[in-house]
XYZ file of C-alpha atoms in Angstrom:
693
model
C 40.474 85.701 69.255
C 37.878 84.338 66.633
C 35.378 86.039 64.528
C 31.970 84.829 63.380
C 30.554 86.822 60.555
C 26.655 87.435 60.704
C 26.396 89.264 57.497
C 26.846 88.193 53.816
C 29.216 90.111 51.642
C 26.403 92.106 49.835
C 25.209 93.162 53.435
C 28.814 94.049 54.346
C 29.180 96.288 51.330
C 26.021 98.170 52.181
C 27.259 98.645 55.700
C 30.535 99.995 54.444
C 28.652 102.728 52.605
C 27.381 104.149 55.820
C 30.687 105.714 57.185
C 31.189 107.109 53.619
C 27.807 108.981 53.591
C 28.430 110.387 57.014
C 31.696 111.866 55.795
C 30.256 113.430 52.812
C 27.601 114.945 54.847
C 30.406 116.959 56.602
C 31.828 117.939 53.273
C 28.598 119.595 52.347
C 27.977 123.355 53.193
C 24.677 124.588 54.628
C 22.834 126.649 52.230
C 22.637 130.124 53.594
C 19.434 132.484 53.299
C 20.302 136.171 52.312
C 19.572 138.687 55.033
C 19.583 142.531 54.469
C 21.354 144.435 57.275
C 22.345 148.212 57.720
C 25.899 147.376 58.325
C 28.117 144.294 57.446
C 30.840 145.145 60.030
C 29.053 143.153 62.803
C 28.356 140.326 60.343
C 32.019 139.708 58.974
C 31.797 136.009 59.279
C 28.683 135.675 57.571
C 29.909 137.715 54.728
C 32.961 135.490 54.504
C 30.727 132.452 54.244
C 28.791 134.132 51.488
C 32.105 134.717 49.510
C 33.077 131.075 49.547
C 29.514 129.796 49.032
C 30.205 126.465 46.949
C 29.075 122.781 47.149
C 31.841 121.487 49.228
C 34.194 122.855 51.899
C 37.183 121.916 53.689
C 36.717 119.113 56.228
C 37.532 120.549 59.641
C 38.391 118.608 62.883
C 34.902 117.755 64.203
C 34.214 115.655 67.242
C 30.926 114.829 66.189
C 32.101 113.157 63.163
C 34.583 111.120 64.895
C 31.864 109.859 67.482
C 29.636 108.854 64.591
C 32.425 106.992 62.804
C 33.510 105.295 66.045
C 29.846 104.226 66.593
C 29.601 102.542 63.109
C 32.915 101.057 63.480
C 31.936 99.352 66.969
C 28.553 98.340 65.345
C 30.545 96.446 62.430
C 32.843 94.809 64.870
C 29.867 93.640 66.984
C 28.486 92.149 63.757
C 31.589 90.107 63.373
C 30.911 88.372 66.741
C 34.374 88.507 68.209
C 35.065 86.066 70.904
C 37.612 83.652 72.372
C 37.676 80.029 73.145
C 40.517 77.389 73.851
C 42.307 75.141 71.427
C 40.150 72.375 70.113
C 40.731 68.857 68.712
C 38.550 69.400 65.673
C 39.647 68.828 61.996
C 37.572 71.590 60.619
C 35.158 69.049 59.101
C 32.506 67.235 61.091
C 29.692 64.758 60.271
C 26.853 65.064 62.733
C 25.018 61.715 63.085
C 21.507 62.257 64.676
C 19.679 59.208 65.848
C 15.885 59.622 65.128
C 14.620 56.164 66.101
C 11.679 55.425 68.499
C 13.944 55.167 71.724
C 14.927 58.855 71.197
C 11.223 59.836 72.334
C 12.406 58.821 75.831
C 11.730 61.802 78.339
C 14.542 61.025 80.774
C 16.717 63.988 80.337
C 16.465 67.212 82.409
C 15.845 70.506 80.722
C 14.504 69.051 77.627
C 11.339 67.382 76.342
C 13.072 64.190 75.086
C 16.333 62.679 74.031
C 15.886 63.718 70.616
C 15.343 67.486 71.732
C 18.438 67.432 73.672
C 20.560 65.941 70.793
C 19.117 68.786 68.466
C 20.083 71.339 71.101
C 23.685 69.925 71.281
C 24.073 70.041 67.502
C 22.756 73.586 67.438
C 25.207 74.769 69.943
C 28.040 73.211 67.860
C 26.720 74.824 64.684
C 26.713 78.100 66.378
C 30.295 77.713 67.363
C 31.669 77.055 63.896
C 34.331 79.281 62.199
C 33.993 80.574 58.778
C 36.448 77.765 57.602
C 34.793 74.990 59.244
C 32.605 72.436 57.445
C 29.851 70.210 58.674
C 27.328 67.817 57.490
C 24.027 66.519 59.033
C 22.845 62.812 58.649
C 19.802 61.512 60.390
C 19.133 57.622 60.838
C 16.745 55.237 62.223
C 16.310 51.999 60.046
C 17.326 53.919 57.126
C 19.749 57.100 56.727
C 18.980 60.425 55.189
C 21.513 63.161 54.419
C 19.663 66.497 55.520
C 22.533 68.626 54.587
C 25.948 67.709 52.911
C 29.139 69.409 53.911
C 28.908 73.264 53.956
C 30.224 76.069 56.057
C 26.926 77.954 55.769
C 25.474 77.804 59.325
C 22.028 78.905 58.262
C 21.644 76.252 55.989
C 22.771 73.816 58.604
C 20.120 75.194 61.077
C 17.502 74.841 58.464
C 18.535 71.111 58.082
C 18.487 70.643 61.864
C 14.989 72.112 62.123
C 13.661 69.787 59.413
C 14.865 66.684 61.452
C 12.007 64.870 63.114
C 12.052 61.770 65.329
C 10.278 58.767 64.221
C 8.664 55.606 65.371
C 11.135 53.285 63.686
C 13.761 50.962 64.914
C 17.507 51.769 64.570
C 20.194 50.840 62.140
C 23.369 52.863 62.073
C 25.075 51.178 59.104
C 23.608 53.217 56.486
C 24.378 56.366 58.179
C 28.105 55.279 58.386
C 28.167 54.471 54.823
C 26.867 57.921 53.912
C 29.606 59.544 55.997
C 32.145 57.205 54.655
C 31.241 58.105 51.141
C 32.216 61.645 51.705
C 35.258 61.189 54.064
C 36.804 58.189 52.508
C 36.953 58.378 48.619
C 37.007 55.047 46.924
C 39.341 53.608 44.501
C 38.788 53.090 40.876
C 38.949 49.241 40.958
C 39.385 46.415 43.574
C 42.437 46.301 45.736
C 45.400 44.612 44.005
C 44.605 45.559 40.599
C 47.699 46.983 38.901
C 45.450 49.693 37.383
C 43.936 50.637 40.715
C 44.174 54.434 41.404
C 42.736 56.731 44.118
C 40.098 58.715 42.558
C 40.354 61.586 45.121
C 42.170 62.724 48.030
C 41.170 61.538 51.646
C 39.347 64.103 53.624
C 39.552 63.518 57.423
C 36.616 64.481 59.471
C 35.195 64.152 63.006
C 32.169 61.637 63.326
C 29.901 62.880 66.066
C 27.331 60.474 66.868
C 24.248 61.783 68.791
C 22.427 58.696 70.061
C 21.486 56.509 73.084
C 23.425 53.523 71.428
C 20.502 51.252 70.949
C 21.572 49.853 67.700
C 23.350 46.875 66.432
C 27.167 47.170 66.686
C 28.935 47.961 63.565
C 31.985 45.981 64.080
C 32.872 45.184 60.676
C 32.794 48.813 59.201
C 36.128 50.409 58.520
C 36.072 54.110 59.770
C 38.993 54.978 57.583
C 39.482 58.937 58.140
C 36.527 59.325 60.384
C 37.419 60.027 63.885
C 34.388 58.968 66.071
C 32.993 60.565 69.047
C 30.018 59.133 70.825
C 27.784 61.865 72.572
C 25.590 59.646 74.772
C 22.028 60.884 75.087
C 19.879 59.604 78.150
C 20.422 58.090 81.406
C 21.991 54.323 81.791
C 19.118 53.029 83.714
C 15.473 53.820 82.917
C 12.179 52.263 84.204
C 10.161 50.845 81.378
C 7.453 48.123 81.251
C 6.950 47.145 77.523
C 4.463 45.227 75.236
C 6.692 43.145 72.971
C 4.076 41.192 71.190
C 0.325 41.133 70.781
C -1.936 39.050 68.342
C -5.471 38.062 67.998
C -6.892 34.850 66.382
C -10.024 33.020 66.041
C -10.346 29.685 67.556
C -10.278 27.302 64.811
C -12.870 25.080 66.519
C -15.179 27.999 67.434
C -14.763 30.668 64.820
C -16.944 33.089 66.917
C -14.494 32.871 69.843
C -11.461 35.311 69.852
C -8.308 34.701 71.711
C -5.765 37.538 72.193
C -2.259 37.004 73.390
C 0.376 39.542 74.457
C 3.916 39.517 76.066
C 4.905 42.172 78.517
C 8.503 42.645 79.827
C 10.181 44.602 82.491
C 13.190 46.433 81.129
C 13.845 48.363 84.193
C 16.064 47.746 87.206
C 13.265 47.514 89.857
C 9.997 45.553 90.186
C 7.265 46.965 88.088
C 3.536 46.261 88.099
C 0.495 47.404 85.863
C -3.004 46.932 84.843
C -3.259 45.578 81.262
C -6.429 46.686 79.528
C -8.035 45.220 76.498
C -10.238 47.725 74.267
C -12.236 46.751 71.294
C -12.630 50.130 69.375
C -12.841 52.423 72.117
C -14.866 49.960 74.448
C -13.044 48.305 77.534
C -13.562 44.491 77.151
C -11.213 43.037 79.837
C -8.428 43.878 82.011
C -5.478 42.006 83.909
C -2.702 42.729 86.139
C 0.896 42.094 85.682
C 3.866 42.399 88.421
C 7.397 41.670 87.069
C 10.770 41.697 88.448
C 13.655 43.312 86.442
C 14.278 41.437 83.207
C 11.204 39.174 83.731
C 8.597 38.688 81.115
C 5.065 37.150 81.260
C 2.289 36.419 78.846
C -1.353 37.610 79.102
C -4.356 36.260 77.375
C -7.948 37.298 76.804
C -11.008 35.483 75.392
C -14.182 37.233 73.826
C -16.756 36.526 71.297
C -17.047 38.325 68.049
C -17.931 36.925 64.637
C -17.256 40.537 62.889
C -13.847 42.102 62.047
C -12.641 44.128 65.053
C -9.789 46.486 65.979
C -8.147 45.706 69.217
C -5.963 47.747 71.398
C -3.935 46.676 74.484
C -2.746 49.362 76.871
C -0.446 49.234 79.751
C -2.077 51.561 82.436
C 1.164 52.943 83.762
C 3.322 56.177 82.965
C 7.169 55.838 82.214
C 9.548 57.790 80.217
C 8.667 55.803 77.053
C 4.984 55.487 76.327
C 5.186 54.177 72.754
C 5.615 50.552 73.843
C 2.774 50.752 76.415
C 0.292 50.384 73.548
C -0.080 47.603 71.080
C -2.598 46.963 68.298
C -3.975 43.972 66.555
C -7.130 43.239 64.479
C -9.439 40.464 63.279
C -9.697 40.509 59.488
C -13.309 39.932 58.136
C -14.235 36.501 57.175
C -12.514 35.588 53.881
C -14.957 36.021 51.026
C -14.803 32.486 49.218
C -15.982 31.459 45.811
C -18.235 28.534 45.593
C -19.333 26.530 42.492
C -22.539 24.549 42.795
C -23.232 22.085 40.153
C -26.815 20.639 40.550
C -29.822 19.806 38.723
C -31.783 21.785 41.282
C -31.386 21.860 45.050
C -33.358 24.529 46.765
C -32.467 23.798 50.266
C -28.649 23.866 49.405
C -29.118 27.232 47.609
C -31.071 28.624 50.488
C -28.202 27.498 52.856
C -25.788 29.333 50.851
C -27.918 32.502 50.872
C -28.391 32.989 54.658
C -27.378 36.218 56.127
C -24.180 34.926 57.624
C -23.241 32.826 54.655
C -23.935 35.478 52.062
C -21.406 37.778 53.847
C -18.619 35.249 52.992
C -19.744 33.354 50.063
C -19.973 34.146 46.366
C -21.849 31.325 44.723
C -22.231 30.380 41.065
C -24.745 27.599 40.272
C -24.512 25.552 37.162
C -26.144 22.542 35.678
C -24.235 19.258 35.450
C -23.870 19.746 31.679
C -21.436 22.628 32.631
C -18.980 19.770 33.420
C -18.344 19.228 29.668
C -17.579 22.741 28.794
C -14.145 24.105 28.299
C -14.865 26.900 30.654
C -15.438 24.367 33.485
C -12.081 22.523 32.631
C -10.076 25.818 32.724
C -11.647 26.878 35.833
C -11.164 23.548 37.690
C -7.483 23.140 36.572
C -6.745 26.840 37.567
C -8.456 26.376 40.881
C -10.351 29.607 40.717
C -13.043 28.484 43.310
C -12.282 27.831 46.865
C -14.859 24.975 46.940
C -17.028 22.951 44.125
C -20.089 21.232 45.370
C -21.204 18.225 43.239
C -24.840 17.611 43.901
C -25.719 14.053 42.669
C -23.063 14.368 39.946
C -19.470 13.691 39.420
C -16.570 15.219 37.081
C -14.303 12.881 34.985
C -11.203 14.308 36.884
C -10.707 16.045 40.234
C -10.167 19.775 40.353
C -7.492 21.502 41.958
C -9.554 22.726 44.860
C -11.653 21.424 47.843
C -14.716 19.445 46.937
C -18.050 18.320 48.522
C -20.025 15.574 46.891
C -23.546 15.025 47.871
C -25.136 11.519 46.907
C -22.199 10.893 44.447
C -18.599 9.882 44.595
C -15.511 11.440 43.344
C -13.945 9.737 40.306
C -11.379 7.008 40.983
C -8.446 7.314 38.514
C -6.386 4.755 40.612
C -9.149 2.126 41.487
C -9.434 0.489 38.176
C -12.843 -0.953 39.308
C -15.206 -2.449 36.706
C -18.848 -1.537 36.528
C -21.451 -4.118 37.650
C -25.023 -3.945 38.408
C -25.740 -2.459 41.440
C -26.173 1.013 43.128
C -26.984 3.785 40.581
C -25.339 7.407 40.403
C -25.966 10.243 38.140
C -23.108 11.231 35.725
C -22.057 14.629 34.398
C -24.936 14.298 31.928
C -27.458 13.283 34.490
C -28.119 9.838 33.274
C -28.194 6.867 35.492
C -25.180 4.642 35.351
C -23.382 2.123 37.471
C -21.462 3.159 40.568
C -18.173 2.174 41.227
C -18.262 -1.568 41.350
C -20.760 -2.421 43.933
C -23.348 -5.245 43.370
C -25.835 -5.868 45.994
C -23.600 -4.581 48.541
C -20.638 -6.518 47.571
C -17.506 -4.646 46.350
C -16.133 -5.692 42.876
C -12.402 -5.243 43.882
C -11.418 -5.502 47.493
C -7.994 -4.101 46.884
C -9.262 -0.654 45.554
C -7.942 2.424 47.393
C -10.393 4.905 45.994
C -13.927 6.068 46.937
C -16.824 3.422 46.642
C -20.181 2.732 48.034
C -20.020 -0.033 50.627
C -23.861 -0.813 50.643
C -26.781 -0.459 48.066
C -29.325 2.324 48.615
C -31.719 1.808 51.584
C -33.212 3.558 54.799
C -30.630 5.163 56.937
C -30.652 5.816 60.867
C -27.791 8.010 62.076
C -26.135 6.748 65.324
C -22.960 8.746 65.858
C -20.871 11.812 64.749
C -17.370 13.196 65.466
C -18.282 16.302 67.673
C -14.522 17.309 67.666
C -14.302 18.114 64.018
C -14.955 21.784 62.819
C -17.457 20.539 60.285
C -19.739 18.986 63.123
C -19.667 21.866 65.459
C -23.056 22.784 66.931
C -24.844 19.949 64.960
C -27.593 17.613 66.388
C -28.519 15.096 63.646
C -29.984 12.195 65.392
C -33.479 13.301 64.775
C -32.999 13.237 60.961
C -35.083 11.122 58.660
C -33.303 9.762 55.669
C -35.215 7.756 53.259
C -32.354 6.407 51.044
C -28.526 6.434 51.586
C -25.498 4.254 51.138
C -22.340 3.698 53.437
C -19.146 5.104 52.110
C -15.617 3.541 51.966
C -12.786 5.755 50.983
C -9.056 6.170 50.501
C -6.373 6.043 53.173
C -6.553 8.853 55.509
C -10.274 9.077 55.471
C -12.127 10.384 58.527
C -15.606 9.257 59.435
C -17.703 12.354 60.454
C -21.137 10.646 60.607
C -21.915 7.046 61.247
C -25.111 5.238 60.585
C -26.518 1.893 61.134
C -25.321 0.783 57.646
C -21.863 2.417 57.863
C -20.039 5.801 57.448
C -22.491 8.357 56.033
C -20.294 11.588 55.834
C -16.639 11.279 55.448
C -13.696 13.543 54.525
C -10.386 12.539 53.000
C -7.131 14.457 51.918
C -6.045 14.643 48.491
C -2.693 16.194 47.326
C -3.111 19.182 49.640
C -6.808 19.422 49.011
C -9.837 17.738 50.955
C -12.830 15.882 49.553
C -16.138 15.732 51.657
C -18.565 13.025 50.668
C -22.158 12.704 51.871
C -23.824 9.433 51.323
C -27.384 10.535 50.787
C -29.289 12.966 48.708
C -30.988 15.995 50.040
C -33.245 16.245 47.048
C -33.926 13.181 44.762
C -36.230 12.368 41.835
C -39.091 9.766 41.873
C -39.999 7.311 39.247
C -41.744 9.931 37.386
C -38.797 12.265 37.283
C -40.444 14.726 39.838
C -38.325 16.318 42.706
C -39.049 14.961 46.241
C -37.223 15.428 49.451
C -34.849 12.525 50.655
C -34.513 13.874 54.079
C -35.835 16.469 56.383
C -32.583 17.975 57.398
C -33.161 21.179 55.376
C -35.986 21.906 57.757
C -33.804 21.504 60.983
C -31.973 24.418 62.529
C -28.830 22.377 62.027
C -28.797 22.567 58.197
C -27.730 26.317 57.873
C -25.278 25.762 60.514
C -23.700 22.827 58.740
C -23.476 24.719 55.427
C -21.752 27.764 57.155
C -19.314 25.255 58.754
C -18.616 23.896 55.268
C -17.808 27.447 54.000
C -15.678 28.201 57.016
C -13.862 25.056 57.146
C -13.755 23.612 53.734
C -13.904 26.730 51.735
C -11.459 28.403 53.879
C -13.688 31.485 55.000
C -12.218 31.292 58.658
C -8.673 31.292 57.374
C -6.172 34.198 58.228
C -8.534 35.749 60.887
C -5.692 37.552 62.560
C -4.614 40.753 61.111
C -0.917 40.876 60.267
C 1.353 43.311 62.102
C 4.224 45.529 60.527
C 6.795 47.758 62.017
C 6.688 51.464 61.562
C 7.767 52.852 58.220
C 7.630 49.250 56.590
C 5.906 49.074 53.156
C 2.701 47.014 53.410
C 1.375 45.069 50.428
C -2.306 44.455 50.639
C -3.951 42.124 48.068
C -7.427 42.996 47.183
C -9.727 41.581 44.508
C -8.437 42.748 41.028
C -11.857 43.703 39.964
C -11.756 46.712 42.290
C -10.874 49.902 40.815
C -10.367 51.923 43.922
C -9.828 51.345 47.662
C -9.717 53.582 50.709
C -6.698 52.975 53.204
C -5.564 54.698 56.286
C -5.200 54.395 60.341
C -8.072 54.020 62.262
C -9.380 57.399 63.426
C -7.835 59.226 60.480
C -9.047 60.197 57.012
C -8.627 57.343 54.568
C -6.823 57.776 51.455
C -7.824 56.641 47.970
C -5.531 54.256 46.205
C -5.656 52.191 43.059
C -4.871 48.488 43.044
C -2.313 47.263 40.499
C -2.951 44.767 37.666
C -2.644 41.938 40.219
C -4.856 43.502 42.785
C -1.935 44.386 45.207
C -1.923 47.915 46.818
C 1.411 49.153 48.227
C 0.836 51.149 51.513
C 4.013 53.367 52.369
C 2.348 55.714 54.791
C 2.865 53.573 57.868
C 4.895 55.849 60.255
C 2.397 55.908 62.846
C 1.545 52.762 65.239
C -2.072 51.698 65.156
C -4.673 49.734 63.354
C -5.195 50.428 59.562
C -8.437 49.715 57.686
C -8.829 48.719 54.002
C -12.262 49.590 52.635
C -13.862 48.981 49.362
C -17.149 50.428 48.338
C -17.819 51.601 51.930
C -17.183 47.969 53.274
C -14.094 46.670 55.100
C -12.029 44.758 52.944
C -9.011 44.130 55.113
C -7.097 45.099 58.408
C -3.592 45.360 59.514
C -1.616 46.674 62.446
C 1.585 48.626 62.921
C 3.499 48.210 66.086
C 7.058 48.828 67.420
C 7.886 45.442 68.884
C 11.563 45.937 69.152
C 13.590 44.978 72.210
C 16.341 47.282 71.297
C 14.088 50.258 71.289
C 12.387 49.254 74.408
C 15.594 48.559 76.485
C 16.040 52.244 77.067
C 19.398 52.342 78.884
C 21.834 54.463 77.216
C 25.114 52.575 76.658
C 28.377 53.839 78.024
C 30.174 52.767 74.880
C 29.336 51.722 71.383
C 31.296 49.578 68.692
C 31.949 51.532 65.745
C 34.466 49.966 63.192
C 37.073 47.967 64.927
C 37.052 50.027 68.214
C 34.924 50.741 71.314
C 33.935 54.430 71.225
C 33.390 55.711 74.980
C 30.540 58.067 75.638
C 31.096 61.772 76.272
C 28.710 64.240 77.968
C 28.044 66.060 74.647
C 28.775 69.596 76.078
C 30.885 71.819 74.071
C 33.612 74.363 75.266
C 31.920 77.664 76.153
C 32.874 80.690 74.119
C 33.399 84.328 75.554
C 31.525 86.645 73.332
C 32.659 90.278 72.958
C 30.046 91.606 70.747
C 27.504 92.652 73.665
C 30.341 94.820 75.042
C 30.697 96.505 71.682
C 26.967 97.207 71.341
C 27.263 98.948 74.725
C 30.071 101.017 73.354
C 28.005 101.853 70.345
C 25.231 103.070 72.706
C 27.839 105.185 74.610
C 29.168 106.764 71.613
C 25.689 107.667 70.282
C 24.734 109.165 73.633
C 27.967 111.326 73.748
C 27.205 112.453 70.097
C 23.829 113.600 70.950
C 24.880 115.405 74.300
C 27.706 117.376 72.285
C 25.358 118.259 69.402
C 22.502 119.280 71.859
C 25.182 121.425 73.690
C 26.482 123.238 70.596
C 22.861 123.836 69.387
C 22.062 125.411 72.574
């Protein structure tokens, strides 16, 4: 026989006052009303009561009193919940480890909505069967552990903690939960083992370790359980059909930035063949679909191609229903074209400035136009050394030293610190100050130093006819230049590794070469030049052709890096995401697509830390109403998608076999006692009614 109290001590004291009040009512006498009668002979008993008219009277044997007291006693016994159960192996202390990882969302258990719901129900049953001397604690774990309730014998607090437990979309790591249980059941020592001063700081407290999980976690083989006695309650079936998306990404084609390529991996984790339609959505619009059919354990890749120059949110869906729907959907995104900073140094070049100001270029380019005299300022030198700009365009001018960024020289050559070429009469170039001076060692088309490895003019100025171009290079994409008129230009020779992009009848006219991690692009003719009177004149009709804004846009995308990092990064649920935005922004709005965006303030370095990433989906980062960045949150965890519940798990240095999770039934007697209370009250009422009648 065991008892489970349902009342607190103050409530028991209040209940104990009830029988005392009933007994006091029987000590009290009824107040009699005086009645005048002609003779008192027939009213002897009434006269006797009047003679002893006092507050209390002697308690007589009264069946009504006994029935009332018996009813109160039976009710008190019922509140103690008497019952009986067999002997158990429990140690009086138990640690409930509840798995709240994504796989516990699987709906493969009868009578419960999910594995998590069943685990909570089983823990609740064990809490209900606790004795007053039993103590339990509740720890939930996914990729991190949380102690919802430390050791207590208060069943109400344990039930409240259990009600607060929620399943997540996170992966599983049990080590943190084991350490939390170990810290309470296995007291540590004051120093390292072997130290002469080493002492035990507390007595060891044995406890039952009850693990409610499907076993989908990495074995904790090197963990010492110590005083913990493990018991693995397996939740779920050992074989579950599941078709899962384990990878999904989208990238722009480097050769064609407007072309988007999406790739995904689908795996069959079930034990039978499975097939499904794979649908690709942009926002909420269906773009394309494919069909997959996989044998057990087989995986395949699917790919899609679409055209989009804008930032988009992609969603890939397996059009099939299985017990675990979380891995049937995957998310990816294309970030907006990177906004690049361009420094243009020129005496004046309207066609180039217009090319940098077209609708498409303006979306990705922030330009700063300066005169060649700016090259002599300290501001420029600091700017060039720090690599603040993504691209510097030198129009008919050249700096003393190369900046730490990519460059584009128009009608001028990069400085050659290693060439050591003496200046001679020949082709002229405009210096930083705008004066005409001698170019790098060219006299009537003859080089002054054949061993020079730097940039140099190979021919003197003269009319140019373009004859070929490298169509495979990203800078030459969509270009037609054979009809261009060029009044004056010079062939280029450059350092090792130089690539010729446009060839003319006199030699290479547009070349690109690497430089310590950067790239330098050199054009052998001017767009705008000056006549003998110093007046501006056109040196080519390229700026009037359709290919000119296309070329400028290609320069921004490839050389300035506007097309880099087009695929939005993907993170796991619950992972902290660090988003870098422009440090000048005082506030940004971040949130999952389809939900309300939350306002956040970037740090001093322009970094925003996003911690609210529990739900899978695409997340937007907006600034001043414009999209600034995108990232995705996906499960992508083979352990969570492989849903079969394990028959045993490795905890510590032993393999723990799974048990069903049921608890020994308890025979309750309180219902019988409540029936007895009702019988007592009915008998008391019948007897009272009979006496009154």
